[in-house]
Structure formats: C-alpha cells, structure tokens
mmCIF file of N, CA and C in Angstrom:
data_model
loop_
_atom_site.group_PDB
_atom_site.id
_atom_site.type_symbol
_atom_site.label_atom_id
_atom_site.label_comp_id
_atom_site.label_asym_id
_atom_site.label_seq_id
_atom_site.Cartn_x
_atom_site.Cartn_y
_atom_site.Cartn_z
ATOM 1 N N MET K 445 42.372 93.357 -44.798
ATOM 2 C CA MET K 445 41.987 94.359 -45.765
ATOM 3 C C MET K 445 42.638 94.038 -47.112
ATOM 4 N N THR K 446 41.854 94.108 -48.151
ATOM 5 C CA THR K 446 42.333 93.793 -49.492
ATOM 6 C C THR K 446 42.528 95.083 -50.283
ATOM 7 N N THR K 447 43.644 95.156 -50.998
ATOM 8 C CA THR K 447 43.931 96.306 -51.848
ATOM 9 C C THR K 447 43.845 95.872 -53.299
ATOM 10 N N TYR K 448 43.100 96.614 -54.073
ATOM 11 C CA TYR K 448 42.964 96.327 -55.499
ATOM 12 C C TYR K 448 43.736 97.365 -56.300
ATOM 13 N N HIS K 449 44.433 96.905 -57.315
ATOM 14 C CA HIS K 449 45.172 97.791 -58.212
ATOM 15 C C HIS K 449 44.570 97.652 -59.605
ATOM 16 N N TYR K 450 44.098 98.772 -60.139
ATOM 17 C CA TYR K 450 43.484 98.772 -61.467
ATOM 18 C C TYR K 450 44.458 99.368 -62.472
ATOM 19 N N GLU K 451 44.364 98.882 -63.695
ATOM 20 C CA GLU K 451 45.237 99.366 -64.753
ATOM 21 C C GLU K 451 44.900 100.828 -65.063
ATOM 22 N N ARG K 452 45.938 101.650 -65.161
ATOM 23 C CA ARG K 452 45.760 103.085 -65.410
ATOM 24 C C ARG K 452 46.114 103.389 -66.861
ATOM 25 N N PHE K 453 45.269 104.186 -67.504
ATOM 26 C CA PHE K 453 45.502 104.623 -68.874
ATOM 27 C C PHE K 453 45.660 106.138 -68.845
ATOM 28 N N SER K 454 46.630 106.650 -69.593
ATOM 29 C CA SER K 454 46.835 108.092 -69.596
ATOM 30 C C SER K 454 47.077 108.597 -71.011
ATOM 31 N N HIS K 455 46.834 109.878 -71.188
ATOM 32 C CA HIS K 455 47.025 110.550 -72.473
ATOM 33 C C HIS K 455 47.565 111.946 -72.174
ATOM 34 N N THR K 456 48.756 112.262 -72.695
ATOM 35 C CA THR K 456 49.386 113.549 -72.458
ATOM 36 C C THR K 456 49.187 114.453 -73.664
ATOM 37 N N VAL K 457 48.788 115.682 -73.390
ATOM 38 C CA VAL K 457 48.534 116.660 -74.444
ATOM 39 C C VAL K 457 49.453 117.856 -74.216
ATOM 40 N N LYS K 458 50.114 118.314 -75.280
ATOM 41 C CA LYS K 458 50.978 119.493 -75.216
ATOM 42 C C LYS K 458 50.398 120.542 -76.145
ATOM 43 N N ARG K 459 50.321 121.770 -75.665
ATOM 44 C CA ARG K 459 49.779 122.874 -76.476
ATOM 45 C C ARG K 459 50.687 124.082 -76.356
ATOM 46 N N ARG K 460 50.779 124.835 -77.441
ATOM 47 C CA ARG K 460 51.454 126.137 -77.438
ATOM 48 C C ARG K 460 50.373 127.188 -77.653
ATOM 49 N N VAL K 461 50.209 128.046 -76.658
ATOM 50 C CA VAL K 461 49.161 129.063 -76.699
ATOM 51 C C VAL K 461 49.789 130.436 -76.480
ATOM 52 N N PRO K 462 49.139 131.491 -76.951
ATOM 53 C CA PRO K 462 49.688 132.833 -76.718
ATOM 54 C C PRO K 462 49.429 133.301 -75.281
ATOM 55 N N CYS K 463 50.382 134.067 -74.748
ATOM 56 C CA CYS K 463 50.236 134.676 -73.427
ATOM 57 C C CYS K 463 49.074 135.659 -73.491
ATOM 58 N N LEU K 464 48.272 135.695 -72.447
ATOM 59 C CA LEU K 464 47.114 136.589 -72.410
ATOM 60 C C LEU K 464 47.510 138.060 -72.364
ATOM 61 N N ILE K 465 48.706 138.333 -71.857
ATOM 62 C CA ILE K 465 49.126 139.721 -71.677
ATOM 63 C C ILE K 465 49.979 140.225 -72.851
ATOM 64 N N CYS K 466 51.062 139.498 -73.175
ATOM 65 C CA CYS K 466 51.998 140.009 -74.187
ATOM 66 C C CYS K 466 51.901 139.298 -75.535
ATOM 67 N N GLY K 467 51.261 138.145 -75.593
ATOM 68 C CA GLY K 467 51.102 137.443 -76.862
ATOM 69 C C GLY K 467 52.204 136.454 -77.202
ATOM 70 N N ARG K 468 53.236 136.322 -76.356
ATOM 71 C CA ARG K 468 54.294 135.336 -76.605
ATOM 72 C C ARG K 468 53.720 133.928 -76.537
ATOM 73 N N LYS K 469 54.351 133.011 -77.281
ATOM 74 C CA LYS K 469 53.912 131.621 -77.232
ATOM 75 C C LYS K 469 54.381 130.974 -75.933
ATOM 76 N N VAL K 470 53.470 130.272 -75.276
ATOM 77 C CA VAL K 470 53.733 129.591 -74.014
ATOM 78 C C VAL K 470 53.369 128.127 -74.184
ATOM 79 N N SER K 471 54.227 127.228 -73.715
ATOM 80 C CA SER K 471 53.951 125.789 -73.797
ATOM 81 C C SER K 471 53.272 125.323 -72.526
ATOM 82 N N ARG K 472 52.246 124.529 -72.682
ATOM 83 C CA ARG K 472 51.544 123.931 -71.549
ATOM 84 C C ARG K 472 51.331 122.448 -71.838
ATOM 85 N N GLN K 473 51.370 121.647 -70.780
ATOM 86 C CA GLN K 473 51.203 120.202 -70.913
ATOM 87 C C GLN K 473 50.297 119.713 -69.808
ATOM 88 N N ARG K 474 49.431 118.751 -70.139
ATOM 89 C CA ARG K 474 48.527 118.170 -69.148
ATOM 90 C C ARG K 474 48.340 116.697 -69.457
ATOM 91 N N THR K 475 48.292 115.885 -68.421
ATOM 92 C CA THR K 475 48.084 114.455 -68.576
ATOM 93 C C THR K 475 46.702 114.098 -68.038
ATOM 94 N N PHE K 476 45.905 113.459 -68.871
ATOM 95 C CA PHE K 476 44.579 112.986 -68.495
ATOM 96 C C PHE K 476 44.698 111.493 -68.220
ATOM 97 N N SER K 477 44.032 111.010 -67.187
ATOM 98 C CA SER K 477 44.126 109.582 -66.883
ATOM 99 C C SER K 477 42.812 109.048 -66.321
ATOM 100 N N GLN K 478 42.612 107.752 -66.551
ATOM 101 C CA GLN K 478 41.469 107.007 -66.013
ATOM 102 C C GLN K 478 41.945 105.586 -65.736
ATOM 103 N N THR K 479 41.224 104.894 -64.881
ATOM 104 C CA THR K 479 41.557 103.510 -64.588
ATOM 105 C C THR K 479 40.480 102.573 -65.128
ATOM 106 N N ASP K 480 40.883 101.334 -65.311
ATOM 107 C CA ASP K 480 39.949 100.296 -65.744
ATOM 108 C C ASP K 480 39.356 99.652 -64.491
ATOM 109 N N SER K 481 38.479 100.396 -63.825
ATOM 110 C CA SER K 481 37.881 99.906 -62.586
ATOM 111 C C SER K 481 36.367 99.795 -62.751
ATOM 112 N N PRO K 482 35.716 99.066 -61.865
ATOM 113 C CA PRO K 482 34.259 98.942 -61.958
ATOM 114 C C PRO K 482 33.536 100.253 -61.647
ATOM 115 N N PHE K 483 34.246 101.236 -61.126
ATOM 116 C CA PHE K 483 33.636 102.524 -60.798
ATOM 117 C C PHE K 483 33.680 103.504 -61.976
ATOM 118 N N ASN K 484 34.445 103.179 -63.004
ATOM 119 C CA ASN K 484 34.565 104.026 -64.190
ATOM 120 C C ASN K 484 33.454 103.617 -65.160
ATOM 121 N N LYS K 485 32.376 104.394 -65.168
ATOM 122 C CA LYS K 485 31.181 103.988 -65.915
ATOM 123 C C LYS K 485 30.786 105.001 -66.967
ATOM 124 N N ASN K 486 30.016 104.533 -67.949
ATOM 125 C CA ASN K 486 29.422 105.393 -68.970
ATOM 126 C C ASN K 486 28.210 106.109 -68.384
ATOM 127 N N ALA K 487 27.623 106.997 -69.176
ATOM 128 C CA ALA K 487 26.438 107.741 -68.721
ATOM 129 C C ALA K 487 25.259 106.814 -68.439
ATOM 130 N N ASP K 488 25.193 105.686 -69.161
ATOM 131 C CA ASP K 488 24.074 104.758 -68.948
ATOM 132 C C ASP K 488 24.312 103.782 -67.793
ATOM 133 N N GLY K 489 25.466 103.893 -67.112
ATOM 134 C CA GLY K 489 25.736 103.059 -65.946
ATOM 135 C C GLY K 489 26.532 101.800 -66.217
ATOM 136 N N THR K 490 26.857 101.511 -67.483
ATOM 137 C CA THR K 490 27.650 100.328 -67.796
ATOM 138 C C THR K 490 29.131 100.642 -67.627
ATOM 139 N N ARG K 491 29.893 99.610 -67.307
ATOM 140 C CA ARG K 491 31.334 99.776 -67.114
ATOM 141 C C ARG K 491 32.008 100.104 -68.445
ATOM 142 N N LYS K 492 32.951 101.051 -68.417
ATOM 143 C CA LYS K 492 33.670 101.433 -69.636
ATOM 144 C C LYS K 492 34.646 100.335 -70.047
ATOM 145 N N THR K 493 34.704 100.080 -71.350
ATOM 146 C CA THR K 493 35.691 99.163 -71.891
ATOM 147 C C THR K 493 36.981 99.946 -72.128
ATOM 148 N N ILE K 494 38.073 99.244 -72.391
ATOM 149 C CA ILE K 494 39.355 99.912 -72.620
ATOM 150 C C ILE K 494 39.289 100.840 -73.836
ATOM 151 N N PRO K 495 38.710 100.444 -74.970
ATOM 152 C CA PRO K 495 38.592 101.400 -76.084
ATOM 153 C C PRO K 495 37.753 102.627 -75.724
ATOM 154 N N GLU K 496 36.718 102.454 -74.901
ATOM 155 C CA GLU K 496 35.903 103.593 -74.477
ATOM 156 C C GLU K 496 36.696 104.529 -73.568
ATOM 157 N N ILE K 497 37.546 103.964 -72.709
ATOM 158 C CA ILE K 497 38.397 104.777 -71.846
ATOM 159 C C ILE K 497 39.353 105.597 -72.696
ATOM 160 N N ARG K 498 39.999 104.955 -73.654
ATOM 161 C CA ARG K 498 40.934 105.674 -74.523
ATOM 162 C C ARG K 498 40.230 106.757 -75.329
ATOM 163 N N GLN K 499 39.044 106.454 -75.832
ATOM 164 C CA GLN K 499 38.287 107.428 -76.609
ATOM 165 C C GLN K 499 37.921 108.642 -75.747
ATOM 166 N N SER K 500 37.513 108.416 -74.512
ATOM 167 C CA SER K 500 37.156 109.540 -73.650
ATOM 168 C C SER K 500 38.392 110.351 -73.250
ATOM 169 N N LEU K 501 39.541 109.698 -73.093
ATOM 170 C CA LEU K 501 40.773 110.434 -72.790
ATOM 171 C C LEU K 501 41.166 111.333 -73.959
ATOM 172 N N TYR K 502 41.082 110.808 -75.180
ATOM 173 C CA TYR K 502 41.401 111.616 -76.359
ATOM 174 C C TYR K 502 40.412 112.773 -76.505
ATOM 175 N N ALA K 503 39.149 112.533 -76.195
ATOM 176 C CA ALA K 503 38.147 113.600 -76.274
ATOM 177 C C ALA K 503 38.427 114.689 -75.235
ATOM 178 N N GLU K 504 38.811 114.296 -74.018
ATOM 179 C CA GLU K 504 39.155 115.270 -72.985
ATOM 180 C C GLU K 504 40.361 116.098 -73.410
ATOM 181 N N GLY K 505 41.366 115.423 -73.978
ATOM 182 C CA GLY K 505 42.563 116.116 -74.437
ATOM 183 C C GLY K 505 42.276 117.082 -75.565
ATOM 184 N N HIS K 506 41.402 116.680 -76.467
ATOM 185 C CA HIS K 506 41.039 117.531 -77.597
ATOM 186 C C HIS K 506 40.264 118.762 -77.124
ATOM 187 N N ALA K 507 39.431 118.608 -76.101
ATOM 188 C CA ALA K 507 38.607 119.701 -75.600
ATOM 189 C C ALA K 507 39.380 120.655 -74.677
ATOM 190 N N TRP K 508 40.546 120.235 -74.197
ATOM 191 C CA TRP K 508 41.312 121.054 -73.258
ATOM 192 C C TRP K 508 41.805 122.323 -73.947
ATOM 193 N N ASP K 509 41.521 123.466 -73.339
ATOM 194 C CA ASP K 509 41.930 124.760 -73.877
ATOM 195 C C ASP K 509 42.664 125.523 -72.777
ATOM 196 N N PRO K 510 44.012 125.409 -72.734
ATOM 197 C CA PRO K 510 44.746 126.069 -71.656
ATOM 198 C C PRO K 510 44.748 127.589 -71.809
ATOM 199 N N ILE K 511 44.668 128.264 -70.688
ATOM 200 C CA ILE K 511 44.796 129.717 -70.637
ATOM 201 C C ILE K 511 46.082 129.992 -69.882
ATOM 202 N N ALA K 512 46.975 130.798 -70.467
ATOM 203 C CA ALA K 512 48.296 130.926 -69.872
ATOM 204 C C ALA K 512 48.831 132.347 -69.932
ATOM 205 N N THR K 513 49.740 132.631 -68.992
ATOM 206 C CA THR K 513 50.561 133.819 -69.046
ATOM 207 C C THR K 513 52.004 133.355 -68.970
ATOM 208 N N CYS K 514 52.903 134.095 -69.625
ATOM 209 C CA CYS K 514 54.308 133.690 -69.634
ATOM 210 C C CYS K 514 54.959 134.045 -68.302
ATOM 211 N N ALA K 515 56.153 133.496 -68.062
ATOM 212 C CA ALA K 515 56.853 133.726 -66.799
ATOM 213 C C ALA K 515 57.193 135.206 -66.617
ATOM 214 N N HIS K 516 57.533 135.884 -67.685
ATOM 215 C CA HIS K 516 57.881 137.307 -67.611
ATOM 216 C C HIS K 516 56.689 138.128 -67.137
ATOM 217 N N CYS K 517 55.523 137.868 -67.680
ATOM 218 C CA CYS K 517 54.316 138.617 -67.297
ATOM 219 C C CYS K 517 53.868 138.255 -65.880
ATOM 220 N N GLU K 518 54.100 137.016 -65.447
ATOM 221 C CA GLU K 518 53.746 136.623 -64.078
ATOM 222 C C GLU K 518 54.612 137.361 -63.056
ATOM 223 N N GLU K 519 55.892 137.573 -63.399
ATOM 224 C CA GLU K 519 56.802 138.274 -62.489
ATOM 225 C C GLU K 519 56.443 139.745 -62.341
ATOM 226 N N THR K 520 56.007 140.358 -63.433
ATOM 227 C CA THR K 520 55.698 141.787 -63.388
ATOM 228 C C THR K 520 54.311 142.081 -62.819
ATOM 229 N N SER K 521 53.475 141.069 -62.729
ATOM 230 C CA SER K 521 52.111 141.290 -62.208
ATOM 231 C C SER K 521 52.087 141.436 -60.722
#
C-alpha cells in the first residue's frame, strides 16, 4: 500500500465580533486549509494551482462571519 502526502496550505483568520447577548467584544479564530492534491479541483474540473488555492483560502477567510457569545453569557444561559 502506498501513502501519498500532499502539501498543505493554510490561512488563519482572527475576528473580533460583538456578543449576541451583551454586546461585549469576543475574539474568534479559524484556520482554513487545502492541499495541493489531484482531488482539489476548480468548478470546471481542472486541478487547482497553488495561486488558485491561496486565492480561494483568502476568499473563504474574507467571507467567514463568526457568530459568538462571550463566556459570561454562555455560563448564565
């Protein structure tokens, strides 16, 4: 059995958003990642290039809209 290892690309996004309940600022972080594999394809079926992978990661990060509650409000709920 053969194991293949593909190069992984990641992009971390940090956001400060208001708590849904009290309005305090809450920090949230998320890491988006993709690999440079033959299974990572564009909508037209062609394999993504490294610049295309990075562009899609930045687009995912830009579109991410976290919804959060602060720790204090989570405890009282």
